[in-house]
Coordinates of C-alpha atoms in Angstrom, one line a residue:
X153 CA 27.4 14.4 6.3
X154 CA 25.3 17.4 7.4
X155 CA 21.8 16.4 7.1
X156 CA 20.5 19.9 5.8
X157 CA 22.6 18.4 2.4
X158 CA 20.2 15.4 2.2
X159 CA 17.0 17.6 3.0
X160 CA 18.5 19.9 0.1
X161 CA 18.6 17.4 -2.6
X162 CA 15.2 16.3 -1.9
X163 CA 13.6 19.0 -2.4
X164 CA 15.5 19.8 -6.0
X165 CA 15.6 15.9 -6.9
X166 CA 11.9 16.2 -6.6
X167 CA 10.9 19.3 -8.2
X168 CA 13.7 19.2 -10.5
X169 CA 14.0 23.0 -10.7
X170 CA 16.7 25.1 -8.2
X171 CA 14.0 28.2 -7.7
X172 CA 10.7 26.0 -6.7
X173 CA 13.3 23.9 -4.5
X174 CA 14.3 27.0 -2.8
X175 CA 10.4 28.3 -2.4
X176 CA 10.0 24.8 -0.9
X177 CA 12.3 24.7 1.7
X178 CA 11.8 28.6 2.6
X179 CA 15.4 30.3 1.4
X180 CA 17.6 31.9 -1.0
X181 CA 18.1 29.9 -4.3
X182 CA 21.8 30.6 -4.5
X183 CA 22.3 28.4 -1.3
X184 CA 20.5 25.4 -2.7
X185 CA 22.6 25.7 -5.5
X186 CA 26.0 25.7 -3.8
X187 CA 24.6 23.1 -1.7
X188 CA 24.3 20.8 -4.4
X189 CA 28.0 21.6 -5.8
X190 CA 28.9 20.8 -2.1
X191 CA 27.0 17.7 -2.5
X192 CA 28.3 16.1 -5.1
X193 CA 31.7 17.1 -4.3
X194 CA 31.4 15.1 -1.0
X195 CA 30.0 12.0 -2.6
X196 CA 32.5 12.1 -6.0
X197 CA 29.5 11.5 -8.0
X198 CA 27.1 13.2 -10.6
X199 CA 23.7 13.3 -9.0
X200 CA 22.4 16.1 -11.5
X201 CA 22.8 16.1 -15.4
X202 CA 22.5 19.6 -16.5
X203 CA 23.7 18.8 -20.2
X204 CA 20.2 19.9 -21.1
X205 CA 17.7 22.9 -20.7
X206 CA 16.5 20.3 -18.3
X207 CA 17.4 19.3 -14.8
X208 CA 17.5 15.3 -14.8
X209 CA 18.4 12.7 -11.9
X210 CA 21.6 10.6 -13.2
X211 CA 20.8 7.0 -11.9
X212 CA 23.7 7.9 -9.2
X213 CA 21.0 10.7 -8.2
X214 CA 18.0 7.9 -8.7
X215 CA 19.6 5.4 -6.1
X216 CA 20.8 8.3 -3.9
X217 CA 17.2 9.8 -3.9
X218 CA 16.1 6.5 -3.1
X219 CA 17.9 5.7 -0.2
X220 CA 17.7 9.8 1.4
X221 CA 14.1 9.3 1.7
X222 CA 14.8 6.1 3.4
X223 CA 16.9 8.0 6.0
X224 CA 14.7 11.2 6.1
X225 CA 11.9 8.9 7.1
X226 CA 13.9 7.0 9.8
X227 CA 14.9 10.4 11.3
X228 CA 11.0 11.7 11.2
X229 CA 9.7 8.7 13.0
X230 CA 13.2 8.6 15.4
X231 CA 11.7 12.0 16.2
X232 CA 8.3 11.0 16.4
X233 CA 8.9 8.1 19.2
X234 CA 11.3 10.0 21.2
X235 CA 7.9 13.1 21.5
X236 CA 5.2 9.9 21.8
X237 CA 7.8 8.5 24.9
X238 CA 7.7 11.7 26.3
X239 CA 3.4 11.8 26.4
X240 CA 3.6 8.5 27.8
X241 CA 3.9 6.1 25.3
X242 CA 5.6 2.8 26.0
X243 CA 5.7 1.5 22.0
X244 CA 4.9 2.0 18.6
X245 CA 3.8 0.3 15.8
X246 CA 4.1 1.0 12.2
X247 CA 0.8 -0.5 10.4
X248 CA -0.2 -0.6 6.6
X249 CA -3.1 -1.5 4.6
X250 CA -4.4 -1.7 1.1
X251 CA -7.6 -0.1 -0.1
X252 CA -9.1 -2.7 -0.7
X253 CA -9.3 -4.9 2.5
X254 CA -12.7 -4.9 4.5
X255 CA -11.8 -1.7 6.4
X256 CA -14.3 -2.2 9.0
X257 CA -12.6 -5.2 10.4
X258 CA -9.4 -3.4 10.4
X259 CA -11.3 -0.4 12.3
X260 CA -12.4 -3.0 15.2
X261 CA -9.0 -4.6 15.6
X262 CA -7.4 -0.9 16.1
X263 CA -10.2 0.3 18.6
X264 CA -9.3 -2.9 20.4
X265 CA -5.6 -2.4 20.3
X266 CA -6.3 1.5 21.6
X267 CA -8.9 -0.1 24.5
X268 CA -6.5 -2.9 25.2
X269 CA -3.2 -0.9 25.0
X270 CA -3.4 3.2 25.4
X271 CA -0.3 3.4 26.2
X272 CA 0.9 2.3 22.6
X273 CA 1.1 4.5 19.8
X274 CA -0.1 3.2 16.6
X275 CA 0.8 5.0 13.2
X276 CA -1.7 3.4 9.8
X277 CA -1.2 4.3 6.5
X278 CA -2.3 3.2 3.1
X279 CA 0.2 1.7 1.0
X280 CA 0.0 -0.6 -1.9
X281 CA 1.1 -3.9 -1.5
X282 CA 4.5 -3.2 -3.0
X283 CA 5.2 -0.6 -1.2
X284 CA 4.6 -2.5 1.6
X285 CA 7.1 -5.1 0.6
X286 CA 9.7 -2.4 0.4
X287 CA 9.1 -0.8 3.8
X288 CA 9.1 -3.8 5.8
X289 CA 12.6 -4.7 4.2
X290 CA 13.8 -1.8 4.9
X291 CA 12.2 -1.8 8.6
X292 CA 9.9 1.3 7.7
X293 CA 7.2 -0.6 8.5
X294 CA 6.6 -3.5 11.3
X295 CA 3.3 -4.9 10.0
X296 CA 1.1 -5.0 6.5
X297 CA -2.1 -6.7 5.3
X298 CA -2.4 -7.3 1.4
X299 CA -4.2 -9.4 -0.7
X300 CA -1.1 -11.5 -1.9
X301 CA 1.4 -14.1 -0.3
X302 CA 3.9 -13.0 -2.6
X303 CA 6.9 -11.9 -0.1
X304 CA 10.9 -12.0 -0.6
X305 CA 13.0 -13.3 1.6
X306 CA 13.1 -12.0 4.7
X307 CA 9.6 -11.4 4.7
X308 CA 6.6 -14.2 6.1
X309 CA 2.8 -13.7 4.9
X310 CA 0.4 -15.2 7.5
X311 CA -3.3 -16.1 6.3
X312 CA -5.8 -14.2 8.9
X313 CA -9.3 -14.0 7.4
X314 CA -11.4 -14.5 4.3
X315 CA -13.8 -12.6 2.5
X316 CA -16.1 -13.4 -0.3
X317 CA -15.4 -12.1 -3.5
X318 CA -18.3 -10.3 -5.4
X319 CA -19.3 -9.3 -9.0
X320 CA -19.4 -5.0 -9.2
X321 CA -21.0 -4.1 -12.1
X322 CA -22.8 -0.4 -13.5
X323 CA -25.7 0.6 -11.7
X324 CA -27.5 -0.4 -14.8
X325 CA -26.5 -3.8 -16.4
X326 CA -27.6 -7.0 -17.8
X327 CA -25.9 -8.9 -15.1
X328 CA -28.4 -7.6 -12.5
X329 CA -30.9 -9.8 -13.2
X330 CA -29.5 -12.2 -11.2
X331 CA -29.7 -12.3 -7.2
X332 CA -26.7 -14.1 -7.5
X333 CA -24.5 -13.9 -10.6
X334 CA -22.9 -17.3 -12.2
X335 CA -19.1 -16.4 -12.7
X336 CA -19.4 -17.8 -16.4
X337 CA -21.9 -15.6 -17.4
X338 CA -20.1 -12.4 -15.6
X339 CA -17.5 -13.8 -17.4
X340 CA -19.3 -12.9 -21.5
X341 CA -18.6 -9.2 -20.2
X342 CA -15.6 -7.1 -20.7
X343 CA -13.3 -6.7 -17.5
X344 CA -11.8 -4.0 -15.2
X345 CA -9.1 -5.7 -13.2
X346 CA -6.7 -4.4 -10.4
X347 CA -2.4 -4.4 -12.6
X348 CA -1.0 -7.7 -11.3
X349 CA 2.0 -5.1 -10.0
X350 CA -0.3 -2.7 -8.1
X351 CA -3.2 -2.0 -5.5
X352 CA -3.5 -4.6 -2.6
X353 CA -2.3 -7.8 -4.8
X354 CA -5.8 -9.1 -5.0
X355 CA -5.0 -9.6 -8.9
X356 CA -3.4 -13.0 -8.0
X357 CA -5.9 -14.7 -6.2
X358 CA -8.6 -13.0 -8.7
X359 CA -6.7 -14.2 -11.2
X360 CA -7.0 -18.0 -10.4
X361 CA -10.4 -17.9 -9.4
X362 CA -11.2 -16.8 -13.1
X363 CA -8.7 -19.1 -14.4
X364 CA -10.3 -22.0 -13.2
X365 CA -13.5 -21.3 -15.6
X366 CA -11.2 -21.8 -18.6
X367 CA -12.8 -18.9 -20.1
X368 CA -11.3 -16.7 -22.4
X369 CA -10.9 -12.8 -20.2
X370 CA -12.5 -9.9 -21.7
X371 CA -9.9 -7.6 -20.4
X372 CA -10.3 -4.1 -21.2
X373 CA -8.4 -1.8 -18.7
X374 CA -6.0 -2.8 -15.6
X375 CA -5.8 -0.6 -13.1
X376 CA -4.0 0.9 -9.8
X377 CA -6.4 0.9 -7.2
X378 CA -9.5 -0.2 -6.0
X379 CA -11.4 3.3 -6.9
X380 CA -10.4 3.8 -10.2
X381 CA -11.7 0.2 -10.8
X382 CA -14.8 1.6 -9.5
X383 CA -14.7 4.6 -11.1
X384 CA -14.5 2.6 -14.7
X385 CA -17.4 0.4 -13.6
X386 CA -19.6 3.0 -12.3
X387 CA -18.8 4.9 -16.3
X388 CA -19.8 1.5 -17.8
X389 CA -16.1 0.2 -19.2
X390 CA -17.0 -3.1 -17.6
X391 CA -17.7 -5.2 -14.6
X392 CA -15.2 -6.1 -11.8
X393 CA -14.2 -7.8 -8.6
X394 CA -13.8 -7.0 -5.1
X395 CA -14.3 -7.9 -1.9
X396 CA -18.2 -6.8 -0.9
X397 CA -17.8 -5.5 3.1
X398 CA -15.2 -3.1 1.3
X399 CA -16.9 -1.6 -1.7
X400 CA -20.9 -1.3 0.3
X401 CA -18.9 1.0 2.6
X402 CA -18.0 3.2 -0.3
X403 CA -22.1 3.8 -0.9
X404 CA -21.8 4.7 -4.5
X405 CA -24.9 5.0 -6.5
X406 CA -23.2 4.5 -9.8
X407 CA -22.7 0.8 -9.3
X408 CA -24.2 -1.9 -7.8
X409 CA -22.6 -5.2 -5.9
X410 CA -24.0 -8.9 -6.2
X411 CA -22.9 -12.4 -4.6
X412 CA -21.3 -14.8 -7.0
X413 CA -23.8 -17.8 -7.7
X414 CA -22.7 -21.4 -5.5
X415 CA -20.0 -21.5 -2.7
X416 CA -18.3 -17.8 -3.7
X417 CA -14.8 -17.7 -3.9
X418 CA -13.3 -16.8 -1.2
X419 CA -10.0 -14.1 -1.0
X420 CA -7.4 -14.6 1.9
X421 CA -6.0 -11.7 3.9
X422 CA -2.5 -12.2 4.9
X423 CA -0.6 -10.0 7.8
X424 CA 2.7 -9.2 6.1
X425 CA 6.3 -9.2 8.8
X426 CA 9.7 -9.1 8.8
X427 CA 10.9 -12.8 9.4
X428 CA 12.0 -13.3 13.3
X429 CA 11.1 -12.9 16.6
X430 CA 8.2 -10.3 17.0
X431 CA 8.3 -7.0 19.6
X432 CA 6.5 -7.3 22.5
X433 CA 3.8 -4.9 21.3
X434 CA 4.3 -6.4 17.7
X435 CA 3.5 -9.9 19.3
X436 CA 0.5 -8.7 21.3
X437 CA -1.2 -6.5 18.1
X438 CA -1.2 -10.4 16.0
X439 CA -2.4 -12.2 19.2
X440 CA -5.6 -9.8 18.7
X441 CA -5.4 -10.5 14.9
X442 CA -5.8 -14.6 15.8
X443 CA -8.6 -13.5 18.8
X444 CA -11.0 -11.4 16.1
X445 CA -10.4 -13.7 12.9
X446 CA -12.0 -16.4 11.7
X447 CA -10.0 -19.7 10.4
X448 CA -8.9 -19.2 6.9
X449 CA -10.5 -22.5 4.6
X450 CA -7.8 -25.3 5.0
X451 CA -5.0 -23.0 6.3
X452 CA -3.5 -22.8 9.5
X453 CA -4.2 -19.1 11.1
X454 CA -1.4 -17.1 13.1

C-alpha cells in the first residue's frame, strides 16, 4: 500500500473536513478526495460515513486511524535513527515521563547518560501514564516512569525512588497554620485529585494513603494533570497532593506547599519496560537509574 494513502487519511480522519485536509498537507482537494475512494476500495471497508452533513470515522476508520499513526510513527523514528547513525550515533532510546515526577532527578540522570554516553541519542517526551502503557506495547517507546505499578502483560514496573508526598493548598488557607499539616485535618477540606485513568497514576498510591484514615473524601473535581490540579488550588476549589521537589519547581505564587505531619507518606517511582532482555544501551540507562536512586522502603530496587 502506497504510504502517501495512509498520510492522506490522517490528515482528513483528523480534521474531519476534505478542504482543511488538503490545506494541511499542501495540495488540491480533489486528490485527497479520490484518494480516500482509492482507500477504501483497497481495504473493502467504510472508513468514512458521509450519511450526514458531517464527515464521521466509522469504527473500521477508528481502529484504522489507530493503527496508521502507529505505523506513521514507526516510519518517523525509522527515519530519525537511520539520520542520528549517520551524525555518529551508535543507539537510541525512547524515554517518557509524567508531569508529575520530580523532574530534577530525571534532569541529572539524562546529563549523566549524555556525559557517560554521547554517542547515544536519547529522544524524552511527556506522556501520561496510559499512554505510556500503550507505546511500550506497541514498542514506541523503550522506557517510562509513572506513578503506578499497574502494567499488562508483557509489561514489568520496577520501584526506583521515593518521594514524600505533600499537602498543596491556596496561597491563603486555614491549613497554613501548620508547619506540618496532620493528614486528618487536611482531610475536613474539599479535594482536587488527579482521574484514577489519567496524569502519571499517582491517584492509586494517593488513594490508599488517604484510605487508610478511614475518612470520608471531600472530593470536588478530578482532574488530568498535575497543572490543572494546581490551577484549581491556586483558584481556591480545594487542597491537593503531590510530590513537593515537583511542584516548588513550578514557583507559583498562587499556592503554597507544606510537609504532612509524622513519617510522610511516601510515593514510589517505578521505571516502566517491555518484559525481556534489555538493549545494551537500554541495560546501561537502568544501571544509572540503580547508581543515582535511593532504596525504595521495603522493596527490592532494579
Amino acid at each position: 500500500m502506497d504510504f502517501r494513502l495512509l498520510r492522506y487519511f490522517i490528515a482528513v480522519a483528523e480534521e474531519l473536513h476534505l478542504a482543511r485536509a488538503a490545506e494541511r498537507l499542501g495540495i488540491e482537494q480533489s486528490p485527497v478526495s479520490r484518494a480516500m475512494r482509492d482507500l477504501e476500495s483497497q481495504l473493502g471497508v467504510q472508513l468514512f460515513d458521509r450519511s450526514t452533513r458531517l464527515t464521521r470515522l466509522t469504527w473500521a476508520g477508528q481502529v484504522f486511524l489507530g493503527e496508521c499513526r502507529r505505523v506513521q510513527a514507526t516510519v518517523e523514528q525509522a527515519v530519525k535513527s537511520a539520520k542520528a547513525a549517520a551524525q555518529g550515533y551508535q543507539g537510541h532510546l525512547r524515554i517518557a515521563i509524567c508531569d508529575s515526577l520530580a523532574q530534577p532527578r530525571i534532569a541529572t540522570l539524562l546529563a549523566r547518560s549524555r556525559e557517560d554516553e554521547p554517542e547515544l541519542e536519547i529522544h524524552v517526551f511527556e506522556l501520561p501514564f496510559a499512554q505510556q502503557l500503550k507505546m511500550l506495547h506497541n514498542d514506541l517507546l523503550d522506557i517510562g516512569f509513572g506513578l503506578s505499578n499497574a502494567v499488562h502483560d508483557g509489561l514489568v514496573a520496577e520501584p526506583v525512588w521515593t518521594d514524600p508526598l505533600s499537602v498543596i493548598v491556596p496561597a491563603r488557607h486555614p491549613l497554613l497554620a501548620h508547619v506540618q499539616v496532620p493528614l486528618p485535618e487536611a482531610l475536613k477540606f474539599p479535594l482536587v485529585l488527579c482521574h484514577p485513568e489519567a496524569g502519571s497514576g499517582c491517584r492509586h498510591q494517593i488513594q490508599a494513603v488517604l484510605q487508610d484514615t478511614n475518612m470520608p473524601l471531600k472530593l470536588v473535581d478530578e482532574v488530568t494533570s498535575l497543572g490543572v490540579m494546581l490551577t484549581l488550588v491556586g483558584a481556591g476549589y480545594g487542597i491537593g497532593f503531590a510530590i513537593a521537589s515537583q511542584v516548588q519547581t513550578l514557583q507559583r505564587p498562587d499556592i503554597s506547599i507544606r510537609p504532612l505531619a509524622g513519617i510522610p507518606p511516601m510515593l514510589s517511582t517505578y521505571l516502566l519496560r517491555r518484559r525481556g532482555e534489555p538493549s545494551e544501551p537500554m541495560r546501561r540507562f537502568i544501571e544509572r537509574v540503580k547508581d543515582g536512586a535511593a532504596p525504595v522502603d521495603d522493596e527490592p530496587v532494579l
